[in-house]
Each structure stands twice: as structure tokens, then as C-alpha cells.
Amino acid sequence: MNTVDINIPRVNQAVTALLCLLGFVTSRPAFVAVAFAILVLSRFGGPKVAPVTQLYVRLIRPRLRPDGPTEFEDARPPAFSQLLGTVFLGAALVALGIGATILGWSLTVLVASLAALAATSRICVGCILYERFLMRAAA
């Protein structure tokens, strides 16, 4: 089983929430596009090219935990949640691009809200969906 430092998904969720909320509050889809690009790089490029992972590993973790991570979690649920966020932000960008602003900003706020919830409380809706449906289907 592939594992991940438990803090990496939380930092990624916080950055995603912040960028989406900045985009919504300022009505600038560019912030949403940056969040989407980070998610795409992270999801499909792996940890070596994931900007938030690299930020955490190189700058944040050495100051918080110089001896390295102490808690790990299964990487599959957060990866699935990240995939859902990527799909929904992609749909938001398409909606914003074609002028369906209510739909676009609604999807953006949905992603921001769920990412903020996961980052602050460790309640990850995408992870729960993965564990309830996909892990059960594989069993």
C-alpha cells in the first residue's frame, strides 16, 4: 500500500481552498485556473512535480518535524478526493469560460468549502466516498 505524510493532503487542501476563495471573492478565474493547474500537476505528475508537496517537503516540514513525518495514511483516498476536486474545478473553469458564471462560481465555492473542511477538520468528503464505495467494490 502506498502511503503519504498525513500533512501533505491537508496543506494541499488549504492551498486549494485559499486559491478558490480568492478567485471567488475577486471574481478572477485566474486563481481558479492556478488551483486547477496545481491539482493537475499533483494528481498526474506525482510528488516530484507537485508544487504544494514540494513546498511542504522543502520548506514547511523541515521546520515543523526535522526528523521527518511521524504519521502516514493510505494515499488512495486523498488521491481520489484530489481527482474529484480536479474534475469539479475543470468543470468550473469551462462554465466560467462559456459565461455560465453562476454554475462556475458555485462549483468553485463547493470545491473551496470541501477543501477547507478537509484541511481544518480532517473530514474529507472525497476520502469518505472512496472508502464507502470504491474500497467496498474492490473487496
Coordinates of N, CA and C in Angstrom, one line a residue:
M1 N 0.8 -1.2 0.0 CA 0.0 0.0 0.0 C 0.9 1.2 0.0
N2 N 0.6 2.2 -0.8 CA 1.3 3.5 -0.9 C 0.7 4.4 0.2
T3 N 1.7 5.0 0.9 CA 1.3 5.9 2.0 C 1.8 7.3 1.7
V4 N 1.2 8.3 2.4 CA 1.6 9.7 2.3 C 1.7 10.3 3.7
D5 N 2.6 11.2 3.9 CA 2.6 12.0 5.1 C 1.3 12.6 5.3
I6 N 0.7 12.5 6.5 CA -0.7 12.9 6.7 C -0.9 14.4 6.5
N7 N 0.2 15.2 6.6 CA 0.0 16.6 6.5 C 0.0 17.1 5.0
I8 N 0.6 16.3 4.1 CA 0.6 16.8 2.7 C -0.7 17.0 2.1
P9 N -1.7 16.1 2.2 CA -3.0 16.4 1.7 C -3.7 17.6 2.4
R10 N -3.4 17.8 3.7 CA -4.0 18.9 4.4 C -3.5 20.3 3.8
V11 N -2.2 20.3 3.6 CA -1.6 21.6 3.1 C -2.1 21.8 1.7
N12 N -2.2 20.8 0.9 CA -2.7 20.9 -0.5 C -4.2 21.4 -0.5
Q13 N -5.0 20.8 0.4 CA -6.4 21.3 0.6 C -6.5 22.7 1.0
A14 N -5.6 23.1 1.9 CA -5.6 24.5 2.3 C -5.3 25.5 1.2
V15 N -4.3 25.1 0.4 CA -3.9 26.0 -0.8 C -5.0 26.0 -1.8
T16 N -5.7 24.9 -2.0 CA -6.8 24.8 -3.0 C -7.9 25.7 -2.5
A17 N -8.3 25.6 -1.2 CA -9.4 26.4 -0.7 C -9.0 27.9 -0.8
L18 N -7.8 28.2 -0.4 CA -7.4 29.6 -0.5 C -7.5 30.2 -1.9
L19 N -7.0 29.5 -2.9 CA -7.0 30.0 -4.2 C -8.4 30.1 -4.8
C20 N -9.2 29.1 -4.5 CA -10.6 29.1 -5.0 C -11.4 30.3 -4.3
L21 N -11.2 30.5 -3.0 CA -11.9 31.6 -2.4 C -11.4 32.9 -2.9
L22 N -10.1 33.1 -3.1 CA -9.5 34.3 -3.7 C -10.2 34.6 -5.1
G23 N -10.3 33.5 -5.9 CA -10.9 33.7 -7.2 C -12.3 34.1 -7.1
F24 N -13.1 33.5 -6.2 CA -14.5 33.9 -6.0 C -14.7 35.3 -5.5
V25 N -13.9 35.6 -4.4 CA -14.1 36.9 -3.8 C -13.7 38.1 -4.8
T26 N -12.6 37.8 -5.6 CA -12.2 38.9 -6.5 C -12.8 38.7 -7.9
S27 N -13.6 37.7 -8.1 CA -14.2 37.4 -9.4 C -13.1 37.3 -10.5
R28 N -12.0 36.6 -10.1 CA -10.9 36.4 -11.1 C -10.7 34.9 -11.3
P29 N -11.2 34.3 -12.4 CA -11.0 32.9 -12.7 C -9.5 32.5 -12.7
A30 N -8.6 33.4 -12.9 CA -7.2 33.1 -12.9 C -6.7 32.3 -11.6
F31 N -7.3 32.7 -10.5 CA -7.0 32.0 -9.2 C -7.5 30.5 -9.3
V32 N -8.6 30.4 -9.9 CA -9.2 29.0 -10.0 C -8.3 28.2 -11.0
A33 N -7.9 28.9 -12.0 CA -7.0 28.2 -13.0 C -5.7 27.7 -12.4
V34 N -5.1 28.6 -11.5 CA -3.9 28.2 -10.8 C -4.2 27.0 -9.9
A35 N -5.3 27.0 -9.1 CA -5.6 25.9 -8.3 C -5.8 24.6 -9.1
F36 N -6.5 24.7 -10.3 CA -6.7 23.6 -11.2 C -5.3 23.1 -11.7
A37 N -4.4 24.0 -12.1 CA -3.1 23.6 -12.6 C -2.3 22.8 -11.5
I38 N -2.4 23.3 -10.3 CA -1.7 22.7 -9.2 C -2.2 21.3 -9.0
L39 N -3.6 21.1 -9.0 CA -4.2 19.8 -8.8 C -3.8 18.9 -10.0
V40 N -3.8 19.4 -11.2 CA -3.4 18.5 -12.3 C -2.0 18.0 -12.2
L41 N -1.1 19.0 -11.9 CA 0.3 18.6 -11.7 C 0.5 17.6 -10.6
S42 N -0.2 17.8 -9.5 CA -0.1 16.9 -8.3 C -0.7 15.6 -8.6
R43 N -1.8 15.5 -9.2 CA -2.5 14.3 -9.5 C -1.8 13.4 -10.5
F44 N -1.4 14.1 -11.6 CA -0.9 13.3 -12.8 C 0.6 13.3 -12.9
G45 N 1.3 14.3 -12.2 CA 2.7 14.4 -12.3 C 3.4 13.7 -11.2
G46 N 2.7 13.4 -10.1 CA 3.3 12.8 -9.0 C 4.0 13.7 -8.0
P47 N 4.5 13.2 -6.9 CA 5.0 14.1 -5.8 C 6.2 14.9 -6.2
K48 N 7.0 14.4 -7.1 CA 8.2 15.1 -7.5 C 7.9 16.4 -8.3
V49 N 6.8 16.6 -8.9 CA 6.4 17.8 -9.6 C 5.2 18.5 -9.0
A50 N 4.7 18.0 -7.9 CA 3.6 18.6 -7.2 C 4.1 19.8 -6.5
P51 N 3.6 21.0 -6.9 CA 4.1 22.2 -6.2 C 3.9 22.3 -4.7
V52 N 2.7 22.0 -4.3 CA 2.4 22.1 -2.9 C 3.2 21.0 -2.1
T53 N 3.3 19.8 -2.6 CA 4.1 18.8 -1.9 C 5.5 19.3 -1.8
Q54 N 6.1 19.8 -2.8 CA 7.5 20.3 -2.8 C 7.6 21.4 -1.8
L55 N 6.7 22.3 -1.8 CA 6.7 23.4 -0.8 C 6.7 22.9 0.6
Y56 N 5.8 21.9 0.9 CA 5.7 21.3 2.2 C 7.0 20.6 2.6
V57 N 7.5 19.7 1.7 CA 8.6 18.9 2.0 C 9.9 19.7 2.2
R58 N 10.1 20.7 1.3 CA 11.3 21.5 1.4 C 11.3 22.7 2.4
L59 N 10.1 23.3 2.6 CA 10.1 24.5 3.5 C 9.4 24.3 4.8
I60 N 8.2 23.6 4.8 CA 7.4 23.6 6.0 C 7.8 22.4 6.9
R61 N 7.9 21.2 6.4 CA 8.2 20.0 7.2 C 9.5 20.1 7.9
P62 N 10.6 20.6 7.3 CA 11.9 20.7 8.0 C 11.8 21.6 9.2
R63 N 10.9 22.6 9.2 CA 10.8 23.5 10.4 C 9.9 22.9 11.4
L64 N 8.9 22.1 11.0 CA 7.9 21.5 12.0 C 8.4 20.2 12.5
R65 N 8.9 19.3 11.6 CA 9.4 18.0 12.0 C 10.7 17.7 11.3
P66 N 11.8 18.2 11.9 CA 13.1 18.0 11.3 C 13.5 16.5 11.1
D67 N 12.9 15.6 11.9 CA 13.2 14.2 11.8 C 12.4 13.5 10.8
G68 N 11.5 14.2 10.1 CA 10.6 13.6 9.1 C 9.2 13.3 9.6
P69 N 8.4 12.8 8.7 CA 7.0 12.6 9.1 C 6.8 11.5 10.2
T70 N 5.8 11.7 11.0 CA 5.6 10.7 12.0 C 4.3 9.9 11.8
E71 N 3.4 10.5 11.0 CA 2.1 9.9 10.8 C 1.9 9.7 9.3
F72 N 1.4 8.6 8.9 CA 1.1 8.3 7.4 C -0.3 7.8 7.3
E73 N -0.8 8.0 6.1 CA -2.2 7.5 5.7 C -2.1 6.9 4.4
D74 N -3.1 6.0 4.1 CA -3.2 5.4 2.8 C -3.4 6.6 1.7
A75 N -2.6 6.5 0.7 CA -2.6 7.6 -0.3 C -3.8 7.6 -1.2
R76 N -4.5 6.4 -1.3 CA -5.6 6.3 -2.3 C -6.8 7.2 -2.0
P77 N -7.3 7.3 -0.8 CA -8.4 8.2 -0.6 C -8.1 9.6 -0.9
P78 N -7.0 10.2 -0.4 CA -6.8 11.6 -0.7 C -6.5 11.8 -2.2
A79 N -5.9 10.8 -2.9 CA -5.7 10.9 -4.3 C -7.1 10.9 -5.1
F80 N -8.0 10.1 -4.6 CA -9.3 10.1 -5.2 C -10.0 11.4 -5.0
S81 N -9.9 12.0 -3.8 CA -10.5 13.2 -3.5 C -9.9 14.3 -4.3
Q82 N -8.6 14.3 -4.5 CA -7.9 15.3 -5.4 C -8.4 15.2 -6.8
L83 N -8.7 13.9 -7.3 CA -9.2 13.7 -8.6 C -10.6 14.4 -8.8
L84 N -11.4 14.2 -7.8 CA -12.7 14.8 -7.8 C -12.6 16.3 -7.8
G85 N -11.7 16.9 -7.0 CA -11.5 18.3 -7.0 C -11.1 18.8 -8.3
T86 N -10.2 18.1 -9.0 CA -9.7 18.4 -10.3 C -10.8 18.5 -11.3
V87 N -11.6 17.4 -11.3 CA -12.8 17.4 -12.2 C -13.7 18.5 -12.0
F88 N -14.1 18.8 -10.8 CA -15.0 19.9 -10.5 C -14.5 21.2 -10.8
L89 N -13.2 21.4 -10.5 CA -12.6 22.7 -10.9 C -12.4 22.9 -12.4
G90 N -12.2 21.8 -13.1 CA -12.1 21.8 -14.5 C -13.5 22.2 -15.1
A91 N -14.5 21.6 -14.5 CA -15.9 22.0 -14.9 C -16.2 23.4 -14.6
A92 N -15.7 23.9 -13.5 CA -16.0 25.3 -13.1 C -15.3 26.2 -14.1
L93 N -14.1 25.9 -14.5 CA -13.4 26.8 -15.5 C -14.1 26.8 -16.8
V94 N -14.6 25.6 -17.2 CA -15.3 25.5 -18.5 C -16.6 26.4 -18.4
A95 N -17.3 26.2 -17.3 CA -18.5 27.0 -17.1 C -18.2 28.5 -17.1
L96 N -17.2 28.9 -16.4 CA -16.8 30.3 -16.4 C -16.4 30.8 -17.8
G97 N -15.7 30.0 -18.5 CA -15.3 30.3 -19.8 C -16.4 30.5 -20.8
I98 N -17.5 29.8 -20.6 CA -18.6 29.9 -21.6 C -19.7 30.9 -21.1
G99 N -19.4 31.5 -20.0 CA -20.3 32.5 -19.5 C -21.4 32.0 -18.5
A100 N -21.3 30.8 -18.1 CA -22.2 30.2 -17.1 C -21.6 30.5 -15.7
T101 N -21.6 31.8 -15.4 CA -20.9 32.2 -14.2 C -21.5 31.7 -12.9
I102 N -22.8 31.6 -12.8 CA -23.4 31.1 -11.5 C -23.0 29.6 -11.3
L103 N -23.0 28.8 -12.4 CA -22.6 27.4 -12.2 C -21.1 27.4 -11.9
G104 N -20.3 28.2 -12.6 CA -18.8 28.2 -12.4 C -18.4 28.5 -11.0
W105 N -19.0 29.6 -10.5 CA -18.6 30.1 -9.2 C -19.2 29.1 -8.1
S106 N -20.4 28.5 -8.4 CA -21.0 27.6 -7.5 C -20.1 26.3 -7.3
L107 N -19.6 25.8 -8.4 CA -18.6 24.7 -8.4 C -17.3 25.1 -7.7
T108 N -16.9 26.3 -7.9 CA -15.6 26.8 -7.3 C -15.8 26.9 -5.8
V109 N -16.9 27.4 -5.3 CA -17.2 27.5 -3.9 C -17.4 26.2 -3.3
L110 N -18.0 25.2 -4.0 CA -18.2 23.9 -3.5 C -16.8 23.2 -3.2
V111 N -15.9 23.3 -4.2 CA -14.6 22.8 -4.0 C -13.8 23.5 -2.9
A112 N -13.9 24.8 -2.8 CA -13.3 25.6 -1.8 C -13.8 25.1 -0.4
S113 N -15.1 25.0 -0.3 CA -15.7 24.6 1.0 C -15.3 23.2 1.5
L114 N -15.3 22.3 0.5 CA -14.9 20.9 0.9 C -13.4 20.8 1.2
A115 N -12.6 21.6 0.4 CA -11.2 21.6 0.7 C -10.9 22.2 2.1
A116 N -11.6 23.3 2.4 CA -11.4 23.9 3.7 C -11.8 23.0 4.8
L117 N -12.9 22.3 4.6 CA -13.4 21.4 5.6 C -12.4 20.3 5.9
A118 N -11.8 19.8 4.8 CA -10.8 18.7 5.0 C -9.5 19.2 5.6
A119 N -9.1 20.4 5.2 CA -7.9 21.0 5.7 C -8.0 21.3 7.2
T120 N -9.1 21.8 7.6 CA -9.2 22.2 9.0 C -9.7 21.2 10.0
S121 N -10.5 20.2 9.5 CA -11.1 19.3 10.4 C -10.8 17.8 10.1
R122 N -10.1 17.6 9.0 CA -9.7 16.3 8.5 C -10.9 15.4 8.2
I123 N -12.0 16.1 7.9 CA -13.2 15.5 7.3 C -13.1 15.6 5.8
C124 N -12.7 14.6 5.2 CA -12.5 14.6 3.7 C -13.6 13.9 3.0
V125 N -14.5 14.6 2.4 CA -15.7 14.0 1.8 C -15.3 13.1 0.6
G126 N -14.4 13.5 -0.2 CA -13.9 12.6 -1.3 C -13.3 11.3 -0.7
C127 N -12.6 11.4 0.4 CA -12.0 10.2 1.0 C -13.1 9.3 1.6
I128 N -14.1 9.9 2.1 CA -15.2 9.1 2.6 C -15.9 8.4 1.5
L129 N -16.1 9.1 0.4 CA -16.7 8.5 -0.8 C -15.9 7.3 -1.3
Y130 N -14.6 7.5 -1.3 CA -13.7 6.4 -1.8 C -13.8 5.2 -0.9
E131 N -13.7 5.5 0.4 CA -13.8 4.4 1.4 C -15.1 3.6 1.4
R132 N -16.2 4.4 1.2 CA -17.5 3.8 1.2 C -17.8 3.0 -0.1
F133 N -17.4 3.5 -1.2 CA -17.9 2.9 -2.5 C -16.8 2.1 -3.2
L134 N -15.6 2.8 -3.4 CA -14.6 2.1 -4.2 C -13.9 1.0 -3.4
M135 N -13.6 1.2 -2.2 CA -12.9 0.1 -1.4 C -13.9 -1.0 -1.2
R136 N -15.1 -0.7 -1.0 CA -16.1 -1.8 -0.9 C -16.3 -2.6 -2.2
A137 N -16.3 -1.9 -3.3 CA -16.4 -2.5 -4.6 C -15.2 -3.4 -4.9
A138 N -14.0 -3.1 -4.4 CA -12.8 -3.9 -4.6 C -12.8 -5.1 -3.7
A139 N -13.5 -5.1 -2.6 CA -13.5 -6.2 -1.7 C -14.3 -7.4 -2.1

